[in-house]
Structure formats: structure tokens, C-alpha cells
Coordinates of N, CA, C and O in Angstrom, one line a residue:
X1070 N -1.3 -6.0 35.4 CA -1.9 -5.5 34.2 C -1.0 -6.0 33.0 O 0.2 -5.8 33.1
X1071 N -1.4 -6.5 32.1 CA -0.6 -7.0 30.8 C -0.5 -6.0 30.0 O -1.4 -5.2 29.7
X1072 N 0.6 -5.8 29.4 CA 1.2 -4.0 28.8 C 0.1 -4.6 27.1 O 0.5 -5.4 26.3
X1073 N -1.3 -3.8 27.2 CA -2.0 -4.2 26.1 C -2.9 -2.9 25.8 O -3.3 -2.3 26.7
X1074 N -3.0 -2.7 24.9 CA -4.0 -1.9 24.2 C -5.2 -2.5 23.6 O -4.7 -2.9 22.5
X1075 N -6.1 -2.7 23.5 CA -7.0 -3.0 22.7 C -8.3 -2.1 21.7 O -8.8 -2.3 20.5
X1076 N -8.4 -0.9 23.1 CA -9.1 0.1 21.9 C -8.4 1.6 22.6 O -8.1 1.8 23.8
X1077 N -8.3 2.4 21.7 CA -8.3 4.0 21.7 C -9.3 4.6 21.4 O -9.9 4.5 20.2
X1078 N -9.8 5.5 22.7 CA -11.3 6.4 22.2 C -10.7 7.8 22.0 O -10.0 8.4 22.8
X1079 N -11.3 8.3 20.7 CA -11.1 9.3 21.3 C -12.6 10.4 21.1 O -13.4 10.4 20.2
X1080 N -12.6 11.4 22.3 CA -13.8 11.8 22.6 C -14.1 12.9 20.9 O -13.1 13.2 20.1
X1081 N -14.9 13.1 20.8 CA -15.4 14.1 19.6 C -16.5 14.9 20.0 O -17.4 14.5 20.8
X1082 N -16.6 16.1 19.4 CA -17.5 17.4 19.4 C -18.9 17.1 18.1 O -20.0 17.5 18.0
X1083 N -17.9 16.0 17.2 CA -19.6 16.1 16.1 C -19.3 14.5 15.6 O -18.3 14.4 14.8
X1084 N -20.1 13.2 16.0 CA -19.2 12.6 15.6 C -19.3 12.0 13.8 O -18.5 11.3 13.3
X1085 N -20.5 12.5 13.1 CA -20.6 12.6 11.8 C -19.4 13.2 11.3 O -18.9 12.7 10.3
X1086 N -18.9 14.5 12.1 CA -17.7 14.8 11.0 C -17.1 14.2 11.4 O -17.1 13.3 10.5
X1087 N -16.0 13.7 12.3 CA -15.3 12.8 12.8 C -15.1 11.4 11.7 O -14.2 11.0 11.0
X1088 N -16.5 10.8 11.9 CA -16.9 9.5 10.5 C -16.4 9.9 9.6 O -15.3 9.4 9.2
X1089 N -16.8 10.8 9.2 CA -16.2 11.5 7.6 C -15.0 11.5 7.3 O -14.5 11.2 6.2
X1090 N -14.2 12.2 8.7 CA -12.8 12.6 8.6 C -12.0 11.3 8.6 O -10.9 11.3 8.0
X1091 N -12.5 10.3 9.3 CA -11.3 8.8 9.4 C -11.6 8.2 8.4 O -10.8 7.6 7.6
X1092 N -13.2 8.2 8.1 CA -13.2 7.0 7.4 C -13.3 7.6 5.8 O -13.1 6.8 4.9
X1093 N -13.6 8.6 5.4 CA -13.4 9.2 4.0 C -12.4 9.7 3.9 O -11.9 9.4 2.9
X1094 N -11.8 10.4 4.5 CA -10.5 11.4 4.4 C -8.9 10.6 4.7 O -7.9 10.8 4.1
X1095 N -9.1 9.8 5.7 CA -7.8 9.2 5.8 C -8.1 7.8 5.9 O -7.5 7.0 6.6
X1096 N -9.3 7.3 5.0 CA -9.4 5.9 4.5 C -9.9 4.9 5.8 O -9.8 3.7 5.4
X1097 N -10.2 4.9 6.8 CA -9.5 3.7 7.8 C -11.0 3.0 7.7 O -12.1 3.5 7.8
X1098 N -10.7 2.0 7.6 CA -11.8 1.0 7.8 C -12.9 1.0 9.2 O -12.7 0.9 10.4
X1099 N -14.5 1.1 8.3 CA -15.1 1.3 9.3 C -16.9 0.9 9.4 O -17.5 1.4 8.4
X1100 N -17.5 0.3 10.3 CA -19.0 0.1 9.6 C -20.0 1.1 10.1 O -21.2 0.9 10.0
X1101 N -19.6 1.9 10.4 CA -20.0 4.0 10.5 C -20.7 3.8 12.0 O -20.2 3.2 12.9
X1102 N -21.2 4.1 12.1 CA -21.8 5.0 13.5 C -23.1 3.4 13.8 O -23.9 2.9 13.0
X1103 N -22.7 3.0 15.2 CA -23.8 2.3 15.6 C -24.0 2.7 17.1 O -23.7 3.7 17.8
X1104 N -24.8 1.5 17.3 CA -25.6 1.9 18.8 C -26.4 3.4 18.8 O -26.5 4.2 19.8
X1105 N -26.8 3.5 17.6 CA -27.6 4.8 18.1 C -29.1 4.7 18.5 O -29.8 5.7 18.4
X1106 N -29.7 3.4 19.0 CA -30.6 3.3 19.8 C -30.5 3.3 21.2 O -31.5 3.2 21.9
X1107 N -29.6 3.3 21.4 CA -28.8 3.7 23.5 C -28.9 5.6 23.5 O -28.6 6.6 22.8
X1108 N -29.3 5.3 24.5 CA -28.6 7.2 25.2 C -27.1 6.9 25.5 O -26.5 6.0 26.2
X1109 N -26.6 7.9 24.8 CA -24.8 7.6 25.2 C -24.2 6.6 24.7 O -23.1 6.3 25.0
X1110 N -25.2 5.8 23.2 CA -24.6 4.9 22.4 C -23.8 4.7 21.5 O -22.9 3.8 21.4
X1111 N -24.1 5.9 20.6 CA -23.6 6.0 19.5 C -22.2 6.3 19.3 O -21.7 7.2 19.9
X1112 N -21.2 5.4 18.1 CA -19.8 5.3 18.1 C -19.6 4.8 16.7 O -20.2 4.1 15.9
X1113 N -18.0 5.5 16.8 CA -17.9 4.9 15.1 C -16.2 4.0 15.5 O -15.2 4.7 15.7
X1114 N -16.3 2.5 15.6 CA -15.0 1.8 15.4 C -14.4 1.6 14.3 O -15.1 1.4 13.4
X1115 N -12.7 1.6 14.0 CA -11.9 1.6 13.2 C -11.1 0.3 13.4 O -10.7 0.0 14.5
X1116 N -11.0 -0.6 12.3 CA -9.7 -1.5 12.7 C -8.5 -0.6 12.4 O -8.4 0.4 11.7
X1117 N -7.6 -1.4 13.4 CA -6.3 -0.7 13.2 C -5.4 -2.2 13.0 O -6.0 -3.2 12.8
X1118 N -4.0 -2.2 13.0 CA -3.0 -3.5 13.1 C -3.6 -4.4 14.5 O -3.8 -3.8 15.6
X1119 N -3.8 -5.5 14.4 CA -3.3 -6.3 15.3 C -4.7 -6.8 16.1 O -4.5 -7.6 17.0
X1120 N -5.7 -6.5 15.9 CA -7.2 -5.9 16.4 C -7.3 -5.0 17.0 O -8.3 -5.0 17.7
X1121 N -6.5 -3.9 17.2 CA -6.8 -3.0 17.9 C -7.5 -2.4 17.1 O -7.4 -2.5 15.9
X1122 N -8.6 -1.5 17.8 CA -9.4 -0.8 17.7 C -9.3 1.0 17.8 O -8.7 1.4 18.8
X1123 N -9.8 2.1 16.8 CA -10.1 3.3 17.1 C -11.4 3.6 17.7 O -12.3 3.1 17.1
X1124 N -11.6 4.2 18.4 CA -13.0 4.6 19.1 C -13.4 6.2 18.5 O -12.6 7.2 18.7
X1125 N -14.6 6.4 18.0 CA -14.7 7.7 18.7 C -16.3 8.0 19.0 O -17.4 7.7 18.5
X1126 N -16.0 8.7 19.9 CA -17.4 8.9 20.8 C -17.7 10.1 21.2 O -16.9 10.8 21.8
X1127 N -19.0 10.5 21.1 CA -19.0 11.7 21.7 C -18.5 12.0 22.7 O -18.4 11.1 23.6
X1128 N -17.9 13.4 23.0 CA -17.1 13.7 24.3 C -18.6 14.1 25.3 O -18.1 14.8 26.2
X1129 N -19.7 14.1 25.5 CA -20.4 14.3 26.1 C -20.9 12.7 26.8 O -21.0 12.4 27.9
X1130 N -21.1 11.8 25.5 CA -21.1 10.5 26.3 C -19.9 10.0 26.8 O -20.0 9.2 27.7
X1131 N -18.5 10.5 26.4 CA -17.4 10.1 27.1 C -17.7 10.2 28.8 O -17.9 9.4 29.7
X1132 N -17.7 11.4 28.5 CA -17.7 12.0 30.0 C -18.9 11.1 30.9 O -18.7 10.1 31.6
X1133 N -20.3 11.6 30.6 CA -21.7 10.5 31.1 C -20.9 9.4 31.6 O -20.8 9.1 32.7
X1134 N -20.6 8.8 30.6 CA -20.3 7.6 31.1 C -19.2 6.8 32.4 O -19.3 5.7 32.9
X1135 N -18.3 7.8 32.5 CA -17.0 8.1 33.2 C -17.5 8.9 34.7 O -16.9 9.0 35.7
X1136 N -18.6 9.5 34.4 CA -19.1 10.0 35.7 C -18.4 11.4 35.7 O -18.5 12.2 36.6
X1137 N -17.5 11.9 34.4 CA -17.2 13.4 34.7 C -18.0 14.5 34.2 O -19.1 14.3 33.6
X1138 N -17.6 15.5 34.2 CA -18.2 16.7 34.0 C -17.6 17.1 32.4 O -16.4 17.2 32.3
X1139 N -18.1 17.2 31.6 CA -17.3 17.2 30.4 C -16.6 18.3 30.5 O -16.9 19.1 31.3
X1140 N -15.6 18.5 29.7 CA -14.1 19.2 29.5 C -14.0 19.2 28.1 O -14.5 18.5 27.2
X1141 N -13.0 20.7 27.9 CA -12.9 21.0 26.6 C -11.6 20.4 25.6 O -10.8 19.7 26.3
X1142 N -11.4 20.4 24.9 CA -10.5 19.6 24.1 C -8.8 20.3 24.8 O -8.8 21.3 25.5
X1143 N -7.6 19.5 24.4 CA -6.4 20.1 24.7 C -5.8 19.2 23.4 O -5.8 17.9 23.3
X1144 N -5.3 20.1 22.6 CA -4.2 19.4 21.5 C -3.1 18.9 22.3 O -2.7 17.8 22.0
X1145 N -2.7 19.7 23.5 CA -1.3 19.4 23.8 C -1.4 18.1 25.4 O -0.5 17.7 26.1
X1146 N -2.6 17.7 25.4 CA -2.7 16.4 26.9 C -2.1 15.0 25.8 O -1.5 14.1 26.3
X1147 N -2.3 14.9 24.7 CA -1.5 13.7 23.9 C -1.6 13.9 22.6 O -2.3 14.7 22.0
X1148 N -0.6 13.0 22.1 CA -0.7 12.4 20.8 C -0.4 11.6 20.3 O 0.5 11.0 20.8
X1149 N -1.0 10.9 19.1 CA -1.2 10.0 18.3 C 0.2 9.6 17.4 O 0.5 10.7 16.9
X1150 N 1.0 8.9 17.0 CA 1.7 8.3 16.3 C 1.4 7.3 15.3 O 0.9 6.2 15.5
X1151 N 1.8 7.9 14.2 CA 2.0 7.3 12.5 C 3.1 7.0 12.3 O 3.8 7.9 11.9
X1152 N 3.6 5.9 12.4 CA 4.9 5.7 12.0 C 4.7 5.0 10.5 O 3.8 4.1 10.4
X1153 N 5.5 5.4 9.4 CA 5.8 5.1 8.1 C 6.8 4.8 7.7 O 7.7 5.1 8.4
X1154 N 6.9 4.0 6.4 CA 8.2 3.4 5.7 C 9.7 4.3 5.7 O 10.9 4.0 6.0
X1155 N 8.9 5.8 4.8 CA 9.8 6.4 4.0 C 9.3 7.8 4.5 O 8.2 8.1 5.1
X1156 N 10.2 8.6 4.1 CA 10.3 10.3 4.4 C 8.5 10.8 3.3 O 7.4 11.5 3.5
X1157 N 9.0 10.2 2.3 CA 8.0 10.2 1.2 C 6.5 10.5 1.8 O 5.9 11.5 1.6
X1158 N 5.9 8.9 3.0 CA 5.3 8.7 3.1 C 4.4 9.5 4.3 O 3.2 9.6 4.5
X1159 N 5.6 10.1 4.8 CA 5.3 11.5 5.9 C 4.6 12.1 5.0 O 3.4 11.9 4.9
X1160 N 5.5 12.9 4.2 CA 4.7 14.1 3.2 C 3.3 13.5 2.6 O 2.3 14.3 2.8
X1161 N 2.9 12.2 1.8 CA 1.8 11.6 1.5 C 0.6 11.6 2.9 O -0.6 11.7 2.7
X1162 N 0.9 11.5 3.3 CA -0.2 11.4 5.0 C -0.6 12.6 5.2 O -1.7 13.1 5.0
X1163 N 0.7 13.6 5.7 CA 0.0 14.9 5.8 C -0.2 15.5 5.0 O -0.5 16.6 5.5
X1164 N -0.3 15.4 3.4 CA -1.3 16.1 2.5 C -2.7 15.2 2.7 O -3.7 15.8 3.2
X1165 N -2.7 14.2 2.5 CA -4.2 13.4 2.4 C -5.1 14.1 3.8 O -6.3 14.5 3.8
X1166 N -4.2 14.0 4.8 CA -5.1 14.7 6.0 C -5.7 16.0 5.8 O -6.8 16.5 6.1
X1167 N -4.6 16.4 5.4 CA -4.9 18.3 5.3 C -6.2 18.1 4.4 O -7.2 18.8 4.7
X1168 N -6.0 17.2 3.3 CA -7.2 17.7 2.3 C -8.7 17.2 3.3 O -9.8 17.7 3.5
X1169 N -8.1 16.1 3.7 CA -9.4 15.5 4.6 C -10.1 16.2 5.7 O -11.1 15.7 6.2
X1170 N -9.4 17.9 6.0 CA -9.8 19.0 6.8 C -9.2 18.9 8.1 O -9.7 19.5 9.1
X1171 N -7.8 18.1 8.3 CA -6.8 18.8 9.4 C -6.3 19.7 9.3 O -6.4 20.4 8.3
X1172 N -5.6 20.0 10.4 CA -4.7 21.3 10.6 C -3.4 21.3 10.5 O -2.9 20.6 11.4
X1173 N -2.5 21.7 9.7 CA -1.6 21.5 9.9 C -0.9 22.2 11.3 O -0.7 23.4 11.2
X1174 N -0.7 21.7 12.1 CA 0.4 22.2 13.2 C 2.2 22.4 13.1 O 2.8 23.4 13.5
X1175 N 2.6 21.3 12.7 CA 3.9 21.4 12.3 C 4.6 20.3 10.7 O 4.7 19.1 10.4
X1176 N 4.8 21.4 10.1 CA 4.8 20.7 8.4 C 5.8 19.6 8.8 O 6.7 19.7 9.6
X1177 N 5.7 18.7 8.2 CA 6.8 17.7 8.3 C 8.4 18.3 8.1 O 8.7 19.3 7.4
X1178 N 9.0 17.6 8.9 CA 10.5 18.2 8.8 C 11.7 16.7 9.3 O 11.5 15.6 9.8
X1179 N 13.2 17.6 8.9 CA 14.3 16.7 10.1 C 13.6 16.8 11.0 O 12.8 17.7 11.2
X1180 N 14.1 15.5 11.9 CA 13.8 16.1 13.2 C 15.8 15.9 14.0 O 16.9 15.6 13.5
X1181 N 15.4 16.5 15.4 CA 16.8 16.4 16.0 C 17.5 15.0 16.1 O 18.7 14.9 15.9
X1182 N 16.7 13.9 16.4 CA 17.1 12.6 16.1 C 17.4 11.5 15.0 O 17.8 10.3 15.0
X1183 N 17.1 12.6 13.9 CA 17.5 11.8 12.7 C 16.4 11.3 11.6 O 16.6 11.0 10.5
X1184 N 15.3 11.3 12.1 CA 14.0 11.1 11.1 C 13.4 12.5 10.5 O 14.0 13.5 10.3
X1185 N 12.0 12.2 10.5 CA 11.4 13.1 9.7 C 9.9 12.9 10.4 O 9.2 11.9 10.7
X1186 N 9.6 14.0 10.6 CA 7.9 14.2 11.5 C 7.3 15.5 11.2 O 8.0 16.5 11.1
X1187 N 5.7 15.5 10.9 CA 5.3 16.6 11.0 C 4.0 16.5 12.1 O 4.2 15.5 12.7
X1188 N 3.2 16.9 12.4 CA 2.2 17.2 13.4 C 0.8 17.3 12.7 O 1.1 17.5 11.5
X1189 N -0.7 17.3 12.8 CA -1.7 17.2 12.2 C -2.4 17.1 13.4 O -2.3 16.1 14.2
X1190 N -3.6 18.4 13.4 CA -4.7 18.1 14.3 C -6.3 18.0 13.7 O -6.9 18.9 13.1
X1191 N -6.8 16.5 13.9 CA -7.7 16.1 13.6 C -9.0 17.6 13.6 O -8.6 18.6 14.1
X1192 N -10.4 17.6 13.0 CA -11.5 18.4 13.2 C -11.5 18.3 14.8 O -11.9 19.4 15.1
X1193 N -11.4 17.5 16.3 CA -11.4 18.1 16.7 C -10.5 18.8 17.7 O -10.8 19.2 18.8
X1194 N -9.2 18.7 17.1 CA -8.1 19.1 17.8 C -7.1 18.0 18.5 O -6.3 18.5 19.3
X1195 N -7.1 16.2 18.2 CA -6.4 15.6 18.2 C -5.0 15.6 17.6 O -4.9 15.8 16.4
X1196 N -3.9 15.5 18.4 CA -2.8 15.7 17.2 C -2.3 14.4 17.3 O -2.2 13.7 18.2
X1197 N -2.1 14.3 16.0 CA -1.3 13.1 15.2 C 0.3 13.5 14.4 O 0.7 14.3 13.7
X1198 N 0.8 12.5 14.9 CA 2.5 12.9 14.6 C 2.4 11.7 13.8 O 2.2 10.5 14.1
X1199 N 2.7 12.4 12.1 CA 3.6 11.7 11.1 C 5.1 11.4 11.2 O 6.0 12.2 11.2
X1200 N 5.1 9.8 11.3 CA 7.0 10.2 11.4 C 7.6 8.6 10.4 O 7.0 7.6 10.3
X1201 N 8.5 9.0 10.0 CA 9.6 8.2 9.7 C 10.9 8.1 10.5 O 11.8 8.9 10.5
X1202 N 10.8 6.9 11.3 CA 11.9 6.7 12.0 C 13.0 5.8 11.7 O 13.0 4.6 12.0
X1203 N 14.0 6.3 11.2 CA 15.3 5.0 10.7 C 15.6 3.6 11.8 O 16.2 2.5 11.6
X1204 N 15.1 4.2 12.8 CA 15.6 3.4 13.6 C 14.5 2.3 14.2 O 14.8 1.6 15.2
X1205 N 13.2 2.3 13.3 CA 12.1 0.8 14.0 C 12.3 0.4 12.2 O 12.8 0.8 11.2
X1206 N 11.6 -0.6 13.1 CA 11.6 -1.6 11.3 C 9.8 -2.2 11.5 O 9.2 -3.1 12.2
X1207 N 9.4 -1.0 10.6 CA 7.9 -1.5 10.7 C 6.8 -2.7 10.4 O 5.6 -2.9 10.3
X1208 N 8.3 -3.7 10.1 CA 8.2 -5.5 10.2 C 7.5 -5.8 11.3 O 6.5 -6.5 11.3
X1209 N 8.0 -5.4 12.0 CA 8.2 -6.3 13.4 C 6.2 -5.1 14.0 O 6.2 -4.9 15.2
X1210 N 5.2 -4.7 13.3 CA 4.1 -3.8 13.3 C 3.1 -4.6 12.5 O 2.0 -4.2 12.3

């Protein structure tokens, strides 16, 4: 297997607000909700760096399609990473989100290693970690 990413799905509960939330609230480029003439179609893609892709899809067609039994959300099975320039730009992210209708989970802070991170869970309970780390050089991103 070639160490590659190409898309991240992640499942959602409504996915209109979801649309709303990435693509009005925290900007990300997007041509809104297609395939909704499929049963189990409908998705809204994000570019991210590099072509990678954001997915999000209903968690009921997640599952359908995976052959599981659908399951309820867990903040704490993963999270998402924002890495940014400056300390600054922590704090800028996790206001725009909050207004965009996240949660804050943990306000930006030091962290033990020397940066700065705070925590944010998406409408439907994805968490995303804001951080500035001294130690990547977001050149090489």
C-alpha cells in the first residue's frame, strides 16, 4: 500500500447542515451536495491541499454501503488536524468555527510541547485540533 490519502469521509447526521458548516462557516471550497439521484448518493466534496479531498456523507449511507449497522457518533475514535502559521491563527480558526456553530471543547492554549492547540467539535461531533507547531514548516504542505 503506498502511504496516501486521497479522500476523508466523514459520516454526518444532517448533511445540509454539515454543507453549511464547511462550506459557509469555515469557507472550504465546494460544489454542494450531488448525486442525489442515487439511493445512498448524496455527498458534499471539499478540495483540500494537494487533491486531497473532504467527504461528507450521510452516516446512514456510510454504513449501507460498508455493509454495517449504523453507529452513533464518538468525539473521542479521532481527530482532525489544522496546522497553522502562527499562535494568532489558532485563535482566528477557532473563533470563525465557533461562530460557524462548533463546540468549543478545549480553548486554544500552550501546549506541553511547546506550541499552541485548541480542540473544536464540528455539528456533528468531529473534533478538530487547531494547532501551531514550531517545529513543521508549513512550506514543505
Amino acid at each position: 500500500m503506498q502511504p496516501r490519502l486521497t479522500v476523508l469521509t466523514l459520516a454526518v447526521d444532517d448533511l445540509e447542515r454539515a454543507l453549511r458548516f464547511y462550506r459557509d462557516g469555515l469557507g472550504l471550497p465546494t460544489e454542494g451536495i450531488i448525486g442525489t439521484e442515487f439511493e445512498h448518493g448524496a455527498v458534499a466534496f471539499f478540495d483540500l491541499q494537494h487533491g486531497v479531498k473532504l467527504a461528507l456523507w450521510p452516516r446512514s449511507s456510510l454504513a449501507h454501503d460498508a455493509g454495517l449497522a449504523v453507529g452513533g457518533p464518538s468525539s473521542t475514535q479521532s481527530s482532525l488536524g489544522h496546522n497553522v502559521a502562527t499562535r494568532e491563527e489558532v485563535d482566528a480558526v477557532m473563533e470563525q468555527a465557533r461562530l460557524a456553530g462548533a463546540r468549543t471543547v478545549k480553548p486554544a492554549g500552550d501546549t506541553f510541547w511547546g506550541g499552541y492547540a485548541g480542540y473544536f467539535a464540528d455539528p456533528d461531533g468531529h473534533l478538530w485540533e487547531v494547532v501551531w507547531n514550531p517545529h513543521f514548516d508549513l512550506a514543505e504542505y
